[in-house]
PDB file of C-alpha atoms and ligand atoms in Angstrom:
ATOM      1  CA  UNK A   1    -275.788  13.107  19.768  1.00 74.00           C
ATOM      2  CA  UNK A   2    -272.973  10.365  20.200  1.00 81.00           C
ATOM      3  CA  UNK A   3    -274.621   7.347  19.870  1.00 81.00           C
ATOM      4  CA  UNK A   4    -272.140   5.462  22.256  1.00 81.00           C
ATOM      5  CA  UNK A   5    -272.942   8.273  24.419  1.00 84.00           C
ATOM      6  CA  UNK A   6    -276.589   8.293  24.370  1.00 88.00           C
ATOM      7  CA  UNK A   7    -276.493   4.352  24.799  1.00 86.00           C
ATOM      8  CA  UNK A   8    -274.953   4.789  27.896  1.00 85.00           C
ATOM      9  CA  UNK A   9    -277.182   7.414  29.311  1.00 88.00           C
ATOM     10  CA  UNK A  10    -279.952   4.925  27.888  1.00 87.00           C
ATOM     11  CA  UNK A  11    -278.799   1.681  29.486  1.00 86.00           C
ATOM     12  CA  UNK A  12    -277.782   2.997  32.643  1.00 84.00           C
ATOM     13  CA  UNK A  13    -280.239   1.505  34.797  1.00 86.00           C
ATOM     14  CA  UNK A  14    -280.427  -1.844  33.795  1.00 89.00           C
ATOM     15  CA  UNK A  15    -278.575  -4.680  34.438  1.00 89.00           C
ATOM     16  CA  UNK A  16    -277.295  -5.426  30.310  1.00 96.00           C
ATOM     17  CA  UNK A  17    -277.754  -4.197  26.957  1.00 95.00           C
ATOM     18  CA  UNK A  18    -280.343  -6.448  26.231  1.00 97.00           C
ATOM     19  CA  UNK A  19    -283.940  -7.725  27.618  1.00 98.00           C
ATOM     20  CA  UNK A  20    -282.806  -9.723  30.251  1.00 98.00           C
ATOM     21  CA  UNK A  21    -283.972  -9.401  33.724  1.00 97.00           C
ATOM     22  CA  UNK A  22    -281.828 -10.235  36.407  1.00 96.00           C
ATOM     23  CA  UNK A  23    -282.737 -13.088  37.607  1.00 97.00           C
ATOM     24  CA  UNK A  24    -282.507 -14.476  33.674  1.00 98.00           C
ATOM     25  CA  UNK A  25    -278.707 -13.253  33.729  1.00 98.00           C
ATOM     26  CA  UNK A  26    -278.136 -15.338  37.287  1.00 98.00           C
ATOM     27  CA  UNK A  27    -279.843 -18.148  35.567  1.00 98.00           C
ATOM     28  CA  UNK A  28    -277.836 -18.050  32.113  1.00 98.00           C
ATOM     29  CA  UNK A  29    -274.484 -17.531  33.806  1.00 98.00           C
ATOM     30  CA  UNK A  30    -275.035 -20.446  36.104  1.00 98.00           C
ATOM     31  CA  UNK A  31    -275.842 -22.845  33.220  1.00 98.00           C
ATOM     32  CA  UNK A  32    -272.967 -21.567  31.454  1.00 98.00           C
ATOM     33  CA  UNK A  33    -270.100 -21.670  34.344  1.00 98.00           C
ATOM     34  CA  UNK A  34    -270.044 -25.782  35.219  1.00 97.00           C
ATOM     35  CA  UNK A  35    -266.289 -25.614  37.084  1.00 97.00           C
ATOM     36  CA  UNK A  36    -266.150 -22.337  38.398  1.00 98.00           C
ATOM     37  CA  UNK A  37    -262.336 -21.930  36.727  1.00 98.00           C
ATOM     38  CA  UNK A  38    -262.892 -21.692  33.628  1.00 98.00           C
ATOM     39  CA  UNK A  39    -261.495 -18.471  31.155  1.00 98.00           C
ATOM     40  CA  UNK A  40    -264.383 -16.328  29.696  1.00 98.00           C
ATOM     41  CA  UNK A  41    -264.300 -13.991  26.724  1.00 98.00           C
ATOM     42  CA  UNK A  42    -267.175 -11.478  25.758  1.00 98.00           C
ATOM     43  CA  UNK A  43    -267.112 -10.201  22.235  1.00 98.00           C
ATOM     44  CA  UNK A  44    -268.791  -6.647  22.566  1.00 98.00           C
ATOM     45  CA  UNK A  45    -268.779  -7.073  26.280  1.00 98.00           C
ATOM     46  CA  UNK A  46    -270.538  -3.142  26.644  1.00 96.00           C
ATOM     47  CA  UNK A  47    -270.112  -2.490  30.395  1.00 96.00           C
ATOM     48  CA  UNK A  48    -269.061  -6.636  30.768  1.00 98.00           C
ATOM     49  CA  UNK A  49    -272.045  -6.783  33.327  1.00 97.00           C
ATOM     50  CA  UNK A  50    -272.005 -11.056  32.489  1.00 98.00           C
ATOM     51  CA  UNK A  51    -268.089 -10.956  33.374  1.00 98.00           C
ATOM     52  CA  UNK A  52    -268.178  -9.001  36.040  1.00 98.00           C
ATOM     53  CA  UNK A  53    -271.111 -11.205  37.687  1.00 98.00           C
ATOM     54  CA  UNK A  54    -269.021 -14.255  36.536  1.00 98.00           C
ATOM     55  CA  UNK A  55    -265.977 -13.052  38.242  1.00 98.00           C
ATOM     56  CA  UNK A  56    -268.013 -11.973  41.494  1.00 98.00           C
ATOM     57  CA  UNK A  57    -269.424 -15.322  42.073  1.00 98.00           C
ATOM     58  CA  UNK A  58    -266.172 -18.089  41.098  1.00 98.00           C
ATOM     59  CA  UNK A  59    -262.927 -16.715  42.519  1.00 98.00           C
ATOM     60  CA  UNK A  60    -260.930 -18.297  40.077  1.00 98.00           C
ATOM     61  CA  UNK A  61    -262.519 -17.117  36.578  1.00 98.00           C
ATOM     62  CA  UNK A  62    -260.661 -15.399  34.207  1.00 98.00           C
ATOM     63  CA  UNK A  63    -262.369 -13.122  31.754  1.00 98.00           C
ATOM     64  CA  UNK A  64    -261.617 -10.798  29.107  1.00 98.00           C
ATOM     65  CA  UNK A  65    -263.408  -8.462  27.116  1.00 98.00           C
ATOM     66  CA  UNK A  66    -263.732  -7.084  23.958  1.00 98.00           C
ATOM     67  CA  UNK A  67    -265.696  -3.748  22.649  1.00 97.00           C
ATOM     68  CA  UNK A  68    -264.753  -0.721  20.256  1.00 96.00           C
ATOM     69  CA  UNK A  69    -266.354   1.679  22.928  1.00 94.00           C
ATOM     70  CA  UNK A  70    -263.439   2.817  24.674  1.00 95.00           C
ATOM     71  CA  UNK A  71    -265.401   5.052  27.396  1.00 92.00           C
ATOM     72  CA  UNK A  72    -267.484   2.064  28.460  1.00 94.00           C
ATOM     73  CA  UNK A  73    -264.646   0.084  28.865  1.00 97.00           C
ATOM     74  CA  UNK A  74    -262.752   2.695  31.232  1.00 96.00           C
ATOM     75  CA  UNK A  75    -265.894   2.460  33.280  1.00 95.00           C
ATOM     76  CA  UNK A  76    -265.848  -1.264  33.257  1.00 97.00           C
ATOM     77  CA  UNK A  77    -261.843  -0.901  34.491  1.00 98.00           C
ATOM     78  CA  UNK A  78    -263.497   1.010  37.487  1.00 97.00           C
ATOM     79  CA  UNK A  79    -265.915  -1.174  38.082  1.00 96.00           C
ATOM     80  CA  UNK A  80    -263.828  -3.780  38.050  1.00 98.00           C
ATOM     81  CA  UNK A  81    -262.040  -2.370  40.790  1.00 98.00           C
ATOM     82  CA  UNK A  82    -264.669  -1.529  42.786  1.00 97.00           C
ATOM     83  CA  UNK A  83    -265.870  -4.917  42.930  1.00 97.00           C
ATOM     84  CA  UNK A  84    -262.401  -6.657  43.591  1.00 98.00           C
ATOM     85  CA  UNK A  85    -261.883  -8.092  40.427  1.00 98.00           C
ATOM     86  CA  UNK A  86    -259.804  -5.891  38.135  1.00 98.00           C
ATOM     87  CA  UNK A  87    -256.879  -8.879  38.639  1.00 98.00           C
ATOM     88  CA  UNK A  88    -259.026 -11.444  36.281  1.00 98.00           C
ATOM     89  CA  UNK A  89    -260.371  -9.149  33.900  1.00 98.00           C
ATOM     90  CA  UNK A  90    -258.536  -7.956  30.804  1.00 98.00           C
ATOM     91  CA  UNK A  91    -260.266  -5.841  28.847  1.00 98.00           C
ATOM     92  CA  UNK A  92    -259.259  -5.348  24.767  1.00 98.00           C
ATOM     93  CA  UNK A  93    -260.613  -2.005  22.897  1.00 98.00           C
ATOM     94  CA  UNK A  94    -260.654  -2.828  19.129  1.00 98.00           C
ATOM     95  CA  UNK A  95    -263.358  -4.351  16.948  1.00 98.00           C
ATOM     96  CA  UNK A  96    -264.137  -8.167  17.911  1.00 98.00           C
ATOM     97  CA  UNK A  97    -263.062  -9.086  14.356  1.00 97.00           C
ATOM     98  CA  UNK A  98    -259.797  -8.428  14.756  1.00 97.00           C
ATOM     99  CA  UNK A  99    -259.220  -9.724  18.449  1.00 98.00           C
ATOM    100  CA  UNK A 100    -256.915 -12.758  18.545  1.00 97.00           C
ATOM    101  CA  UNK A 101    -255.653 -14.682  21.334  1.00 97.00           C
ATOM    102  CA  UNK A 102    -253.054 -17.416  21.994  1.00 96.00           C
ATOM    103  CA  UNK A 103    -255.376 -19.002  24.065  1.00 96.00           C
ATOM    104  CA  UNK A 104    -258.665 -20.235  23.762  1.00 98.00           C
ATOM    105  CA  UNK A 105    -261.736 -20.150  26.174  1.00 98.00           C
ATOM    106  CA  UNK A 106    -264.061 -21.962  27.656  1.00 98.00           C
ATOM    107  CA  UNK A 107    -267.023 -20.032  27.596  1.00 98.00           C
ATOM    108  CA  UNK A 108    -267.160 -17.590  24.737  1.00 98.00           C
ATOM    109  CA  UNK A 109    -270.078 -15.049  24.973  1.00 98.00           C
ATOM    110  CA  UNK A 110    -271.692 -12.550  22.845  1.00 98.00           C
ATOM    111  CA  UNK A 111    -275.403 -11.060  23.872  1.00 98.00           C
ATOM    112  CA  UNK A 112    -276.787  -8.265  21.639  1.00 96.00           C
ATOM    113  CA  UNK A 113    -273.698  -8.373  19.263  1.00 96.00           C
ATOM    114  CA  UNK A 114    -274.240 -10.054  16.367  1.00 95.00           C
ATOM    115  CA  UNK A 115    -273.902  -7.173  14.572  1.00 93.00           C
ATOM    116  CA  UNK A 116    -270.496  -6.989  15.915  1.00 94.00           C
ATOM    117  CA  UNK A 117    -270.140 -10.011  13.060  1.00 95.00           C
ATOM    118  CA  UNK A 118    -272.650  -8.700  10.592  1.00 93.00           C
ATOM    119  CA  UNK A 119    -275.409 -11.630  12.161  1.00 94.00           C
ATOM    120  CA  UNK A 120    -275.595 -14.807  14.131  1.00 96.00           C
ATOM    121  CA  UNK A 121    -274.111 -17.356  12.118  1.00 96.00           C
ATOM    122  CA  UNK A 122    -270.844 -15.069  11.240  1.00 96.00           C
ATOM    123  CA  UNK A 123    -270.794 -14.752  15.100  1.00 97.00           C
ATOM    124  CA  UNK A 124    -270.471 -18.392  15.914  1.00 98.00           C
ATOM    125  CA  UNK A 125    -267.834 -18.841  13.395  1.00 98.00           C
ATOM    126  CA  UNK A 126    -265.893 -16.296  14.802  1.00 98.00           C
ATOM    127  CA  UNK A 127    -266.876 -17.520  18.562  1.00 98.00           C
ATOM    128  CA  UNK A 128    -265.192 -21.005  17.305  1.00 98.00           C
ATOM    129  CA  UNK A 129    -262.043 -19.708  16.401  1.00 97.00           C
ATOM    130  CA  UNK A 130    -261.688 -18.955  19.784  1.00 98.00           C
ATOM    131  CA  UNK A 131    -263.820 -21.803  21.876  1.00 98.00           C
ATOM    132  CA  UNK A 132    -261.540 -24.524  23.719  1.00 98.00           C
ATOM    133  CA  UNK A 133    -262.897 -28.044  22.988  1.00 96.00           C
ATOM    134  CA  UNK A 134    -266.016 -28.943  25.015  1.00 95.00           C
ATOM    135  CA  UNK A 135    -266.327 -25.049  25.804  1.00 98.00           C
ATOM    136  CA  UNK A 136    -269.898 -23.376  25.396  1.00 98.00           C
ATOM    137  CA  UNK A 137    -271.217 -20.179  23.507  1.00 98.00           C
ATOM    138  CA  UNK A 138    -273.639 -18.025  25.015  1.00 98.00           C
ATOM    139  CA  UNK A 139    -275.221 -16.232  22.277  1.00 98.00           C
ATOM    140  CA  UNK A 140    -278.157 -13.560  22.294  1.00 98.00           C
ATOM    141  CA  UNK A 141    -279.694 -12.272  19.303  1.00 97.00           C
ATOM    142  CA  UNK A 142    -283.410 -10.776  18.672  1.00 95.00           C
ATOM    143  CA  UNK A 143    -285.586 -13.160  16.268  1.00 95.00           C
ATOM    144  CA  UNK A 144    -289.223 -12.390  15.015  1.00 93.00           C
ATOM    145  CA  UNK A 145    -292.184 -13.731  17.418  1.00 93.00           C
ATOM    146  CA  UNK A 146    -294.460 -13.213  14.813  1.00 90.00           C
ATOM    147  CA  UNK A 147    -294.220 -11.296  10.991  1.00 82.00           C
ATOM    148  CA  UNK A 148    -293.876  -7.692  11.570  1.00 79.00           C
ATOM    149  CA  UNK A 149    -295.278  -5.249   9.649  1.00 80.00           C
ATOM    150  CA  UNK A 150    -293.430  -4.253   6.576  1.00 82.00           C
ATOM    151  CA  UNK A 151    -292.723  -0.583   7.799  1.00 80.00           C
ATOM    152  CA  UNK A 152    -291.400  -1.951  10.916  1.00 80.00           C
ATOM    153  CA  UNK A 153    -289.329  -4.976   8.899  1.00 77.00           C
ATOM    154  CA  UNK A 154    -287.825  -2.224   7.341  1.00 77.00           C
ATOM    155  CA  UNK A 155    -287.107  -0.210  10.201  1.00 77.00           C
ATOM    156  CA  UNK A 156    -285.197  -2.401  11.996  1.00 77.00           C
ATOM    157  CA  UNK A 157    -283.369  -4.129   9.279  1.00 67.00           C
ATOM    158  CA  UNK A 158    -279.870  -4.256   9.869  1.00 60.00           C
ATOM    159  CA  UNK A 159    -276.839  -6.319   8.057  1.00 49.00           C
ATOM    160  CA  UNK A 160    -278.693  -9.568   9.731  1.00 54.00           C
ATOM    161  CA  UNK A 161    -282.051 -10.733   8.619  1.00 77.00           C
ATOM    162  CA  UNK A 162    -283.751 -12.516  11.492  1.00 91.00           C
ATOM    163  CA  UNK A 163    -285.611 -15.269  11.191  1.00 93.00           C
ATOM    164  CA  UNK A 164    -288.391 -16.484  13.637  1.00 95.00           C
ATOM    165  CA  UNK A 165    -287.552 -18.773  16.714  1.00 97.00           C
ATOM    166  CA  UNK A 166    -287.260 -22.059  14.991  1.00 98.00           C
ATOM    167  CA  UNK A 167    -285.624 -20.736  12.214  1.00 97.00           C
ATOM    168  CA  UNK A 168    -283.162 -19.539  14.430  1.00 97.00           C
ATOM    169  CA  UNK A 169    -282.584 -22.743  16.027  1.00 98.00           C
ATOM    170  CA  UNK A 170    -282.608 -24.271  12.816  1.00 98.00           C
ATOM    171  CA  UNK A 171    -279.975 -21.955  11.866  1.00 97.00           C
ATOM    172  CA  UNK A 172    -277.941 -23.165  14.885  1.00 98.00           C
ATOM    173  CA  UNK A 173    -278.131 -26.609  14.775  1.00 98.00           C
ATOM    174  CA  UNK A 174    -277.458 -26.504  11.097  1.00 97.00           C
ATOM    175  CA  UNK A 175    -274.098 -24.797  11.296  1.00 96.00           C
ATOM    176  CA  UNK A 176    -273.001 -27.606  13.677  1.00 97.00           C
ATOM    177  CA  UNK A 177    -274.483 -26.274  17.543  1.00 98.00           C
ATOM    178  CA  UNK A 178    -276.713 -28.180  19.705  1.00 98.00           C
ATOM    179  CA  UNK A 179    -278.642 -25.703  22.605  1.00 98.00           C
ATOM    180  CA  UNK A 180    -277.675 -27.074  25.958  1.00 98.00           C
ATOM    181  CA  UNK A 181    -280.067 -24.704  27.453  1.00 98.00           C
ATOM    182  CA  UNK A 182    -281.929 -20.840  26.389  1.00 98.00           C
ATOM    183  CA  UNK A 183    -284.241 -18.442  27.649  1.00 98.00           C
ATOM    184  CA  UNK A 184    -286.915 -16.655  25.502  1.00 98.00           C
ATOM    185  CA  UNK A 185    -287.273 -12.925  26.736  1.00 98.00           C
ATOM    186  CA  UNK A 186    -290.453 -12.434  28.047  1.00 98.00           C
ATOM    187  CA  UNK A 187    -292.821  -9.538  27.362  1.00 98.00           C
ATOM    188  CA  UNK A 188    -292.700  -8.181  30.778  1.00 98.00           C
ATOM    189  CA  UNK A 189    -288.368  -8.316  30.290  1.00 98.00           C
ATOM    190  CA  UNK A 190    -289.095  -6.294  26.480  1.00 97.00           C
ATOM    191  CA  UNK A 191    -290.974  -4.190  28.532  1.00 98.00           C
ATOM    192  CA  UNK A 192    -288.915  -3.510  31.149  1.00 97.00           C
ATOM    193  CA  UNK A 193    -285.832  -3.137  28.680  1.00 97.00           C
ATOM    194  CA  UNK A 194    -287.787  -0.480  26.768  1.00 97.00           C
ATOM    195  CA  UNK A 195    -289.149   1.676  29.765  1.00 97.00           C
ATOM    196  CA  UNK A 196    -285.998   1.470  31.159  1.00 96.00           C
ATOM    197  CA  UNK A 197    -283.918   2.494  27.965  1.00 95.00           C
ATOM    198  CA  UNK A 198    -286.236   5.559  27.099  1.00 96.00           C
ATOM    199  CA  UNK A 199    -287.361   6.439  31.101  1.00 96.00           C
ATOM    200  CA  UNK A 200    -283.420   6.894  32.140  1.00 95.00           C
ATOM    201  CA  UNK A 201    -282.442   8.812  28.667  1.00 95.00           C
ATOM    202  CA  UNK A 202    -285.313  11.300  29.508  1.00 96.00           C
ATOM    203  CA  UNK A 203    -284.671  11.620  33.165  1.00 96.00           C
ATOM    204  CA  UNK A 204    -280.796  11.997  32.495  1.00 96.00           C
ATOM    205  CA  UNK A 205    -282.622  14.734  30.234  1.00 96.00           C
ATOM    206  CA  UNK A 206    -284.841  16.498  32.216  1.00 97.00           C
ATOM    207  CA  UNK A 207    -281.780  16.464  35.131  1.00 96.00           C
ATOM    208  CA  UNK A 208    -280.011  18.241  32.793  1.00 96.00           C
ATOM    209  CA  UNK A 209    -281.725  20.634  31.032  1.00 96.00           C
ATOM    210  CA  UNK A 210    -279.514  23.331  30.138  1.00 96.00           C
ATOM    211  CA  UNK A 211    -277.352  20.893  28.790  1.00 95.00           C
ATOM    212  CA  UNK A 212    -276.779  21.431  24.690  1.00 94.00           C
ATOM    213  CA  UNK A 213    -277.773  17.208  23.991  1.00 93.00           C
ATOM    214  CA  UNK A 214    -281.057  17.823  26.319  1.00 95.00           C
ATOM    215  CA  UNK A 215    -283.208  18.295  23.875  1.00 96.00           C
ATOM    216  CA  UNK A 216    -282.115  15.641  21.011  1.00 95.00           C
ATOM    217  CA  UNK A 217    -281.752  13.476  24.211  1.00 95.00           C
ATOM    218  CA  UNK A 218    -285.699  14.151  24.415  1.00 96.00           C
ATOM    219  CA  UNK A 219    -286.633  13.372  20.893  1.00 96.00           C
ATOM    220  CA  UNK A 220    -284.674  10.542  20.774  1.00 95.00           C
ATOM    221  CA  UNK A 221    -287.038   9.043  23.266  1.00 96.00           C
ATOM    222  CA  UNK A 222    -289.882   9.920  21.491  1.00 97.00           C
ATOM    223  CA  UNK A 223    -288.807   8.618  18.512  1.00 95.00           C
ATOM    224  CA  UNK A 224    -287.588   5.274  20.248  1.00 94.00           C
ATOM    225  CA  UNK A 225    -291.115   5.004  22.298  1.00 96.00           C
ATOM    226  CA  UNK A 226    -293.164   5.326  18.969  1.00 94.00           C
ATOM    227  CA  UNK A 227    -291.235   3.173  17.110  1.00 92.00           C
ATOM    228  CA  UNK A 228    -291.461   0.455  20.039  1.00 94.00           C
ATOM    229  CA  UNK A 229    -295.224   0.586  21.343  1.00 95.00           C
ATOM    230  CA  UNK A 230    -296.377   1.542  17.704  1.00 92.00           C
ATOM    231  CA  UNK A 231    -293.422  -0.941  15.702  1.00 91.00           C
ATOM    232  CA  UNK A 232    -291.609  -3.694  17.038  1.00 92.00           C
ATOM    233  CA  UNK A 233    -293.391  -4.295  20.340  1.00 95.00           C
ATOM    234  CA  UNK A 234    -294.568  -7.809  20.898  1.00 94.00           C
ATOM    235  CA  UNK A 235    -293.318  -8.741  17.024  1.00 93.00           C
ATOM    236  CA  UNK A 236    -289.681  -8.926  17.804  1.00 94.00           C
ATOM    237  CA  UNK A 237    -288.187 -11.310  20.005  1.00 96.00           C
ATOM    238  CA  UNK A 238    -285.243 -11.983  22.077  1.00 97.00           C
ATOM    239  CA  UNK A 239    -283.403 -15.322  22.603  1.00 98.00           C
ATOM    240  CA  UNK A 240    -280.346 -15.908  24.664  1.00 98.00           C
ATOM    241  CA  UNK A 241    -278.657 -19.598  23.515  1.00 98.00           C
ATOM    242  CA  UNK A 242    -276.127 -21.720  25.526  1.00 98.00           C
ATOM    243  CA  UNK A 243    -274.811 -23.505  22.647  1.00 98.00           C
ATOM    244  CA  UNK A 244    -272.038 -26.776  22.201  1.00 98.00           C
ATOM    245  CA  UNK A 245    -270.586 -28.000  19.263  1.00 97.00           C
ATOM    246  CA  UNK A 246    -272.363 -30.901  18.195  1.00 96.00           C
ATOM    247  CA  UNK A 247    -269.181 -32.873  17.391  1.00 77.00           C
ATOM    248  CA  UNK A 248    -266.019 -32.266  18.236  1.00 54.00           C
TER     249      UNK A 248
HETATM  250  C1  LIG B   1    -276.287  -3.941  22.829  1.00 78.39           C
HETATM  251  S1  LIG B   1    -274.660  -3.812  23.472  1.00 78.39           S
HETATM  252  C2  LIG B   1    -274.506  -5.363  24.345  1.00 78.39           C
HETATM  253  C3  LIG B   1    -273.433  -5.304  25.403  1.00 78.39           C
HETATM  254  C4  LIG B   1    -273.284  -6.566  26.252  1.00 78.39           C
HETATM  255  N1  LIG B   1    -273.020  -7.728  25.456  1.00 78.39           N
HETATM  256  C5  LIG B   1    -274.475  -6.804  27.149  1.00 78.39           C
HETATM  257  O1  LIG B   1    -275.122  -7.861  27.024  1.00 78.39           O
HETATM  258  O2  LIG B   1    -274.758  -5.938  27.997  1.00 78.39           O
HETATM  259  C6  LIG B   1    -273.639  -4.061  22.032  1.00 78.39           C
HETATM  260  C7  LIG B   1    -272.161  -3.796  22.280  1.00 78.39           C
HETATM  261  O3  LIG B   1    -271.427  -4.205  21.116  1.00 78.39           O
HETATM  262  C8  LIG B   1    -270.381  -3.277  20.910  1.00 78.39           C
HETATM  263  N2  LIG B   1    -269.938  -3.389  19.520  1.00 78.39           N
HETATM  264  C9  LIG B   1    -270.600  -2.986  18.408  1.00 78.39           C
HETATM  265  N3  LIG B   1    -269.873  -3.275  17.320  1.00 78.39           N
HETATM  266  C10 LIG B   1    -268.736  -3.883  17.754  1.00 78.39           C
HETATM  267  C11 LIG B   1    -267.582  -4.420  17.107  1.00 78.39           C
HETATM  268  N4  LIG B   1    -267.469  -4.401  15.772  1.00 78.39           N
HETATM  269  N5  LIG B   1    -266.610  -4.971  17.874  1.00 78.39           N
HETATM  270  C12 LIG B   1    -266.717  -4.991  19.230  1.00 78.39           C
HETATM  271  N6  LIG B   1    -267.785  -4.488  19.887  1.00 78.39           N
HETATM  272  C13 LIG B   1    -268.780  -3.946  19.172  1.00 78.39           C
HETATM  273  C14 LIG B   1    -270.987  -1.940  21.282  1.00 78.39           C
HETATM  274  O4  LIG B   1    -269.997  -0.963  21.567  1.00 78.39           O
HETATM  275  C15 LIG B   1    -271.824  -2.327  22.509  1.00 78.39           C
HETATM  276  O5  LIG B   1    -271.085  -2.186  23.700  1.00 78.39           O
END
């Protein structure tokens, strides 16, 4: 099956692509938006749930997005309509890497795409190049809460290798950040993430079961729950950071 696809059958009921409850995504964006006018941009925005939101609540934010998933974004364009602002959002299909813009941004956000950049630190280089001065990075990544086992290490290895909480800050503040404020996912939000991510793949599933991705759609949530309750659950950890340059 299409991954893109089966991500979106996955995610649908939750509010982002990440473990973040609601309320944590209210909380974030209202640490992150001080003026209420100031210009957004989400690299691998997914369905652009934080500039939507954004948009909603300050009348005169501008936000673009950026994500190679061309069907999400159409539904984002139609969301964006629906909720009355499709006027401030422009929305950019092509991989983050390559977007450029003549002008910078405020707040530059990316939350579950590091791997957009290959990892975190190649992300806030790239979320830099594109920050105005003073502006602030929201950036969410997974770290380890404690040492996984090596099956599970291996697993979920991908082109970034994460390091525990403080080494992640360390990480941060190293390459030149200072955290103006975070939140640390909580077990119940991993939870919630999960169940929701593997409950609305099989339901879309079982609603449609003469459909030919059905049954993949089925053992893909098997797979997923097993490697979760039996892998990565409780070891692996989610922080989102509201980072500002340190200097300049
Ligand atoms: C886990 S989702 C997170 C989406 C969103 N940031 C959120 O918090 O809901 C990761 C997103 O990154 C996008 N993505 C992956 N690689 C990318 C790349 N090289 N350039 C742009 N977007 C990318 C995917 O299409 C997907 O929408």
């Amino acid at each position: 099956m299409d991954r893109r696809r089966l991500s979106a059958r996955a995610h649908a009921h939750h509010p982002v692509a990440a473990p973040l409850s609601d309320t944590s995504v209210r909380r974030l964006l209202d640490r992150a938006v001080v003026r209420g006018d100031e210009r957004a941009l989400d690299l691998g925005c997914g369905e652009a749930e934080w500039l939507l939101r954004a948009l909603e609540r300050h009348p005169r934010m501008l936000a673009e997005g950026v994500d190679i998933d061309s069907e999400t974004l159409d539904r984002v364009r139609d969301e964006a309509v629906r909720r009355g602002v499709a006027d401030r959002l422009a929305l950019h299909h092509m991989p983050a890497a390559e977007f450029t813009s003549a002008r910078s941004f405020d707040i530059v956000l990316s939350v579950g795409a590091t791997h957009a950049y290959g990892g975190l630190r190649q992300t806030l280089t790239a979320a830099q190049e594109h920050l105005a001065p003073g502006g602030r990075v929201l950036v969410g990544d997974a770290f380890w809460e404690r040492e996984p086992h090596a099956a599970v290490r291996e697993l979920l290895s991908g082109p970034s290798e994460w390091a525990d909480l403080a080494g992640t800050v360390d990480l941060v503040t190293a390459d030149g950040w200072t955290p103006v404020h975070a939140h640390t996912s909580t077990l119940d939000e991993w939870d919630d993430y999960e169940w929701s991510w593997t409950g609305s793949l099989a339901q879309w599933a079982l609603d449609h079961p003469d459909h030919p991705e059905a049954q993949e759609a089925l053992k893909v949530v098997e797979e997923h729950r097993a490697e979760w309750l039996r892998g990565y659950r409780g070891a692996l950890g989610f922080v989102t950071l509201l980072l500002r340059r340190t200097a300049g």
